[in-house]
Short mmCIF file of C-alpha atoms in Angstrom, two decimals:
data_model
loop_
_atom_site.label_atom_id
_atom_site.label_comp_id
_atom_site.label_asym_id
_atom_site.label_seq_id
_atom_site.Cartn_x
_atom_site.Cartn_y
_atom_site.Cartn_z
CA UNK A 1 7.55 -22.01 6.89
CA UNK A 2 8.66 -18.65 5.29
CA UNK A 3 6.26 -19.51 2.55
CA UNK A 4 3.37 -20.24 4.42
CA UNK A 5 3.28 -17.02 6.33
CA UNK A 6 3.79 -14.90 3.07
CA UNK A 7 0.80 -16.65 1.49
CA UNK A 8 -0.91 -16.68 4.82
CA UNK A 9 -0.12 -12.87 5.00
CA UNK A 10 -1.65 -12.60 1.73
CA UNK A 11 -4.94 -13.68 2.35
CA UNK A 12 -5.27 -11.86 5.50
CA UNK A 13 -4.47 -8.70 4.10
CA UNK A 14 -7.12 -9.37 1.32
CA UNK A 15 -9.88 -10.72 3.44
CA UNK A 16 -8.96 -7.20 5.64
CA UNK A 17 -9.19 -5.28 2.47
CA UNK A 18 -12.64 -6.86 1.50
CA UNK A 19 -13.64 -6.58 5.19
CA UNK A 20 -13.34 -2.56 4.89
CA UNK A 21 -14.73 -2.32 1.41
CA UNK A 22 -18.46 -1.95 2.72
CA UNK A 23 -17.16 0.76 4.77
CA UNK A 24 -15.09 2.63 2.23
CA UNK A 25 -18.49 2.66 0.28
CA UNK A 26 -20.01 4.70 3.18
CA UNK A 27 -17.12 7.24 3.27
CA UNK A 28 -15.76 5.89 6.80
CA UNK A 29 -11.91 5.30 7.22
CA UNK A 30 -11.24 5.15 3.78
CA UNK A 31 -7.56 4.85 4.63
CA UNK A 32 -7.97 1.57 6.72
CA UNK A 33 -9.02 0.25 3.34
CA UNK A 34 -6.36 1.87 1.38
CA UNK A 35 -3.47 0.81 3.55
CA UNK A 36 -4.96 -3.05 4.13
CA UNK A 37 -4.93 -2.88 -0.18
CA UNK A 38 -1.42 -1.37 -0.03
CA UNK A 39 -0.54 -4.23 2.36
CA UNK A 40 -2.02 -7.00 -0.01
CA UNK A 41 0.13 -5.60 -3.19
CA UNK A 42 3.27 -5.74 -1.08
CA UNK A 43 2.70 -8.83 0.23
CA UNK A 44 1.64 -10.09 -3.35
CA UNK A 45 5.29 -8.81 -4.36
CA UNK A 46 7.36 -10.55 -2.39
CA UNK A 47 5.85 -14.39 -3.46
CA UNK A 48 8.21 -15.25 -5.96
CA UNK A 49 5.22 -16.92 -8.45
CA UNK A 50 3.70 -13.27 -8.52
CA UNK A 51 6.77 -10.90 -8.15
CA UNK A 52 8.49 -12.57 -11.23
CA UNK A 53 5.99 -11.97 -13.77
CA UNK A 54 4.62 -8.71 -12.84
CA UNK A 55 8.57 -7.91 -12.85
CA UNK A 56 8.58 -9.13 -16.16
CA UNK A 57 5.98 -7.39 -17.36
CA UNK A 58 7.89 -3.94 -15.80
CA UNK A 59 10.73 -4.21 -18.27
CA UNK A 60 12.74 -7.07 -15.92
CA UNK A 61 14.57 -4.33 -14.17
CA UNK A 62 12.92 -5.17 -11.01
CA UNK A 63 11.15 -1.89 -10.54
CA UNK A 64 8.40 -4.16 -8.86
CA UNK A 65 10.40 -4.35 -5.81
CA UNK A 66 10.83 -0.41 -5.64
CA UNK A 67 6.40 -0.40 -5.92
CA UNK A 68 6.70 -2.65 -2.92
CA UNK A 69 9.21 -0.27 -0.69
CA UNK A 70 7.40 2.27 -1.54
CA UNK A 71 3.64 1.30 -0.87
CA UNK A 72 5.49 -0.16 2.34
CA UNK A 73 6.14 3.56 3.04
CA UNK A 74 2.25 4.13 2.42
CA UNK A 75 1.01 1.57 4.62
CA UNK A 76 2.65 2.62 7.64
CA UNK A 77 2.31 6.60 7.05
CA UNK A 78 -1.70 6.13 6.66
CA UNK A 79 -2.03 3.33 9.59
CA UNK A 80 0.32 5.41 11.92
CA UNK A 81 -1.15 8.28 12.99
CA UNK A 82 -4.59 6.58 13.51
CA UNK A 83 -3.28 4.17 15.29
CA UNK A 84 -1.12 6.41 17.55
CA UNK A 85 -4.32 9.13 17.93
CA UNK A 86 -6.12 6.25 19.00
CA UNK A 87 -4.22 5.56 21.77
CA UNK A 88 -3.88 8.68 23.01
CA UNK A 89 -0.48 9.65 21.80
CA UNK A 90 -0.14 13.06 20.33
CA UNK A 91 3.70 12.81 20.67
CA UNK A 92 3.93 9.65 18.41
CA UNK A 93 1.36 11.46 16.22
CA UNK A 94 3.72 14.35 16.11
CA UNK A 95 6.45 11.96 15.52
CA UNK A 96 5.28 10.70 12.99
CA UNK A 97 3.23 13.22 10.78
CA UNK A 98 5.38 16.45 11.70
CA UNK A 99 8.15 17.26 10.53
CA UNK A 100 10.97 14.88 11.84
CA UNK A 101 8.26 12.26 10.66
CA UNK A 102 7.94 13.73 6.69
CA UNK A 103 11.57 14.18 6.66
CA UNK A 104 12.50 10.64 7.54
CA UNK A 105 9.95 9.34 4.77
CA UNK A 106 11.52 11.87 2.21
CA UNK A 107 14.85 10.86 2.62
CA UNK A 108 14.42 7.24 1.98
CA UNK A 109 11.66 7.48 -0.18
CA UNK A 110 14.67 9.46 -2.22
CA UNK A 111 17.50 7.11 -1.50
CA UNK A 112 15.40 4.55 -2.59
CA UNK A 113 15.55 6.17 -6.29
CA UNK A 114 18.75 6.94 -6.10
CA UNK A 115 20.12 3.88 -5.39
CA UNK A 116 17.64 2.08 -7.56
CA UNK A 117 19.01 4.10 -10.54
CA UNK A 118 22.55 3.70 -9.12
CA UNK A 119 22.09 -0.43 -9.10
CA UNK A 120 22.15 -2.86 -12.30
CA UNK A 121 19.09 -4.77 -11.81
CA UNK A 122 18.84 -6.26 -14.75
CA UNK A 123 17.34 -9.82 -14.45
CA UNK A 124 13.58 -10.00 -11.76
CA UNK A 125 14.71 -11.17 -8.57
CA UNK A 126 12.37 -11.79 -6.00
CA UNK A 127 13.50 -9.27 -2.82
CA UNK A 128 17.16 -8.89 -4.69
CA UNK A 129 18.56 -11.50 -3.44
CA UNK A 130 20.36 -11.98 -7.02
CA UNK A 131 22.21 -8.32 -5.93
CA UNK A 132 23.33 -8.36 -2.65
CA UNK A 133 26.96 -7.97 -4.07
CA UNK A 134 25.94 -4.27 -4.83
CA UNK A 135 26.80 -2.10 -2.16
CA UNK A 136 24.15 0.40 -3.29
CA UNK A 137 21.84 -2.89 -3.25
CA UNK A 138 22.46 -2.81 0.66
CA UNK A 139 21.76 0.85 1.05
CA UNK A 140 18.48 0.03 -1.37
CA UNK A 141 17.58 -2.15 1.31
CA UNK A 142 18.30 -0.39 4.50
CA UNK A 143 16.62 2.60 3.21
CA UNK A 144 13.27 0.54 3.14
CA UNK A 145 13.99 -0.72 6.41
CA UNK A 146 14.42 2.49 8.12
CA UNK A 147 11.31 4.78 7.63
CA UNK A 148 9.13 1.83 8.58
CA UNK A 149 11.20 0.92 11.39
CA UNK A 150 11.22 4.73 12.62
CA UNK A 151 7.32 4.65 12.37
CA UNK A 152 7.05 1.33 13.86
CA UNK A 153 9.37 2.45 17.20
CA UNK A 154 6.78 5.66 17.63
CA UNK A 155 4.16 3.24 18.15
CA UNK A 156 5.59 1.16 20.60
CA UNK A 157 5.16 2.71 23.31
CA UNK A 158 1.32 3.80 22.79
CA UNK A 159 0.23 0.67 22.04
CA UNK A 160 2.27 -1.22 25.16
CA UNK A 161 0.33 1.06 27.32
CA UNK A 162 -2.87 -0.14 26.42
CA UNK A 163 -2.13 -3.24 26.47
CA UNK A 164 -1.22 -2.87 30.06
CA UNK A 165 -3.96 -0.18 30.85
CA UNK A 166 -7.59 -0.45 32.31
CA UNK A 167 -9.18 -1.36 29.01
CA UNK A 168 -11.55 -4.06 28.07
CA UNK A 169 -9.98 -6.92 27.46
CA UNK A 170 -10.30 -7.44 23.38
CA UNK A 171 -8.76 -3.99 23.46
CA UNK A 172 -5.73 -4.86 25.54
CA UNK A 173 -5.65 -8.13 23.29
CA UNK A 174 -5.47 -5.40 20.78
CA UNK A 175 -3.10 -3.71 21.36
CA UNK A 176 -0.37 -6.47 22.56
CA UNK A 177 -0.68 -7.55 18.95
CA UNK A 178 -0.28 -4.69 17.48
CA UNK A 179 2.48 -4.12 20.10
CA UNK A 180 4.74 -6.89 18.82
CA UNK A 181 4.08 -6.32 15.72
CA UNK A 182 5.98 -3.10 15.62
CA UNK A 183 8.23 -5.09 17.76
CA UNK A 184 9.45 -7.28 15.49
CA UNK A 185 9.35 -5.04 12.51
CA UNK A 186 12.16 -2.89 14.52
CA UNK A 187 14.20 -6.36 14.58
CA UNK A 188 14.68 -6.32 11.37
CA UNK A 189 17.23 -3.42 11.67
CA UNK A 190 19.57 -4.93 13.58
CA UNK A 191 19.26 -8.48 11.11
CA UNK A 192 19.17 -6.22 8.35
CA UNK A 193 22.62 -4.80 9.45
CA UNK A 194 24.01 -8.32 10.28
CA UNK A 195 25.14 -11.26 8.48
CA UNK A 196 21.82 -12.40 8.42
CA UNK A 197 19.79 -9.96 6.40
CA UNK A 198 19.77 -12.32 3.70
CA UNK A 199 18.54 -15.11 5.48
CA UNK A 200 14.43 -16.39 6.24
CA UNK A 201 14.85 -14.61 9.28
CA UNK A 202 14.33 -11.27 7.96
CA UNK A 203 11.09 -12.78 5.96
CA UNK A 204 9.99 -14.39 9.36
CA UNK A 205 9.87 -11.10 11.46
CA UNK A 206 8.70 -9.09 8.60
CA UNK A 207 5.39 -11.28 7.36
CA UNK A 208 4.73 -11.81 11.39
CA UNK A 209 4.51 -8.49 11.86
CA UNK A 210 2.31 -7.94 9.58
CA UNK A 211 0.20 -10.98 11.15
CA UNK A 212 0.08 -9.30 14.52
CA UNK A 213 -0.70 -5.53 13.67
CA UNK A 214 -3.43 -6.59 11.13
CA UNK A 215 -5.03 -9.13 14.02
CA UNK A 216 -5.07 -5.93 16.27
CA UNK A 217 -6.58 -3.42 13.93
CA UNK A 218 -9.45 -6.54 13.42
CA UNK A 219 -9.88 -6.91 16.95
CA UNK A 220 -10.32 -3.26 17.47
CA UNK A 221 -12.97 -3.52 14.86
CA UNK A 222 -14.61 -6.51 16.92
CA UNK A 223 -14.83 -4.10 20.35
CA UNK A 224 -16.26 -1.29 18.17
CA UNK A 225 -18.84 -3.65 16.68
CA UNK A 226 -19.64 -4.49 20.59
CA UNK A 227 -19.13 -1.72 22.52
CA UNK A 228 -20.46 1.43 19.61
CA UNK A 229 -19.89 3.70 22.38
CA UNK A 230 -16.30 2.95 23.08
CA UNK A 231 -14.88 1.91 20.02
CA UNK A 232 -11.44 3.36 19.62
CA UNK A 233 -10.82 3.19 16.03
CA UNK A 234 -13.57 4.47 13.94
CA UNK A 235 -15.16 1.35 12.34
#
């Protein structure tokens, strides 16, 4: 199952990407594009038949796995603030892109490299899993957890609220997707803390979420397409 929503991930993120290319082209929303491509390459690194060479060809020192933490970081800083401006939420937009917001994506952009250089990594292995004895291994891992968990709690509550607002219905479809998608992403703290943040649950709620947000941002592209006057997201 885990495998067939990584690949399944996969394609949607690249059939997304190729979606937005036309618009990129035109100078519109050039970081919907940028973020869906960001998506695809971590997705791409976390399949074992793709992360393994591409590690290889690194050095073996899996410094593949700290490209896909940190275009993980990427993804949700460019896809965050639109989202949460586009539902009305200047205080999740503040969360997120003020200062609080930069200094949470500093500090574990930074204790990612630091416990990256403080790890021996030698030998690819897909997601670590071959390290987990490390203890800076775990604190590798929690500090990709935790910015994108942080982002993904801001936009809870905006998107919840549409989902239960007056909108048209594709919106409110929307949003409920997008909804659990953060959801879900914040569950991975508490698995990632546990005795099972080694297990295919973590790959379950993680690949999921990234199922449900990218299904809302297309169906917000769907009511633009419909409704040009009361699209929501810039198409």
């Amino acid at each position: 199952m885990t495998a067939i929503l990584q690949w399944t991930s996969l394609f949607v993120c690249i059939g997304c990407s190729v979606w937005r290319f036309p618009a990129l082209l035109k100078g519109r929303n050039r970081s919907l594009f940028w973020s869906f491509v960001a998506a695809s390459l971590c997705v791409a690194l976390s399949i074992p038949g793709i992360y393994l060479p591409v590690d290889a060809l690194l050095g073996g020192n899996n410094f593949a796995n700290v490209i896909l933490r940190l275009s993980l970081f990427t993804v949700f800083f460019l896809i965050s603030a639109k989202i949460a401006a586009a539902y009305e939420s200047a205080t999740a937009v503040r969360l997120v892109r003020g200062p609080i917001g930069i200094a949470v994506l500093v500090v574990c952009s930074a204790g990612i490299w630091i416990t990256y250089l403080l790890s021996d990594l030698r030998g690819s292995s897909t997601g670590l899993a071959g390290f987990f004895e490390q203890p800076s291994v775990g604190l590798y891992m929690r500090f990709g957890f935790v910015y994108i968990a942080y982002v993904a709690a801001c936009l809870i509550a905006p998107t919840a609220r549409a989902a239960l607002s007056q909108r048209p219905a594709l919106d409110r479809i929307a949003a409920s997707f997008m909804c659990l998608g953060f959801v879900l992403v914040c569950l991975t703290i508490p698995v990632q803390f546990s005795p099972f943040h080694d297990s295919s649950l973590m790959k379950i709620f993680s690949f999921s979420a990234i199922l449900c947000v990218a299904a809302g941002l297309v169906m917000v592209w769907l009511s633009f397409i419909r409704r040009p006057a009361g699209g929501h997201i810039r198409a």
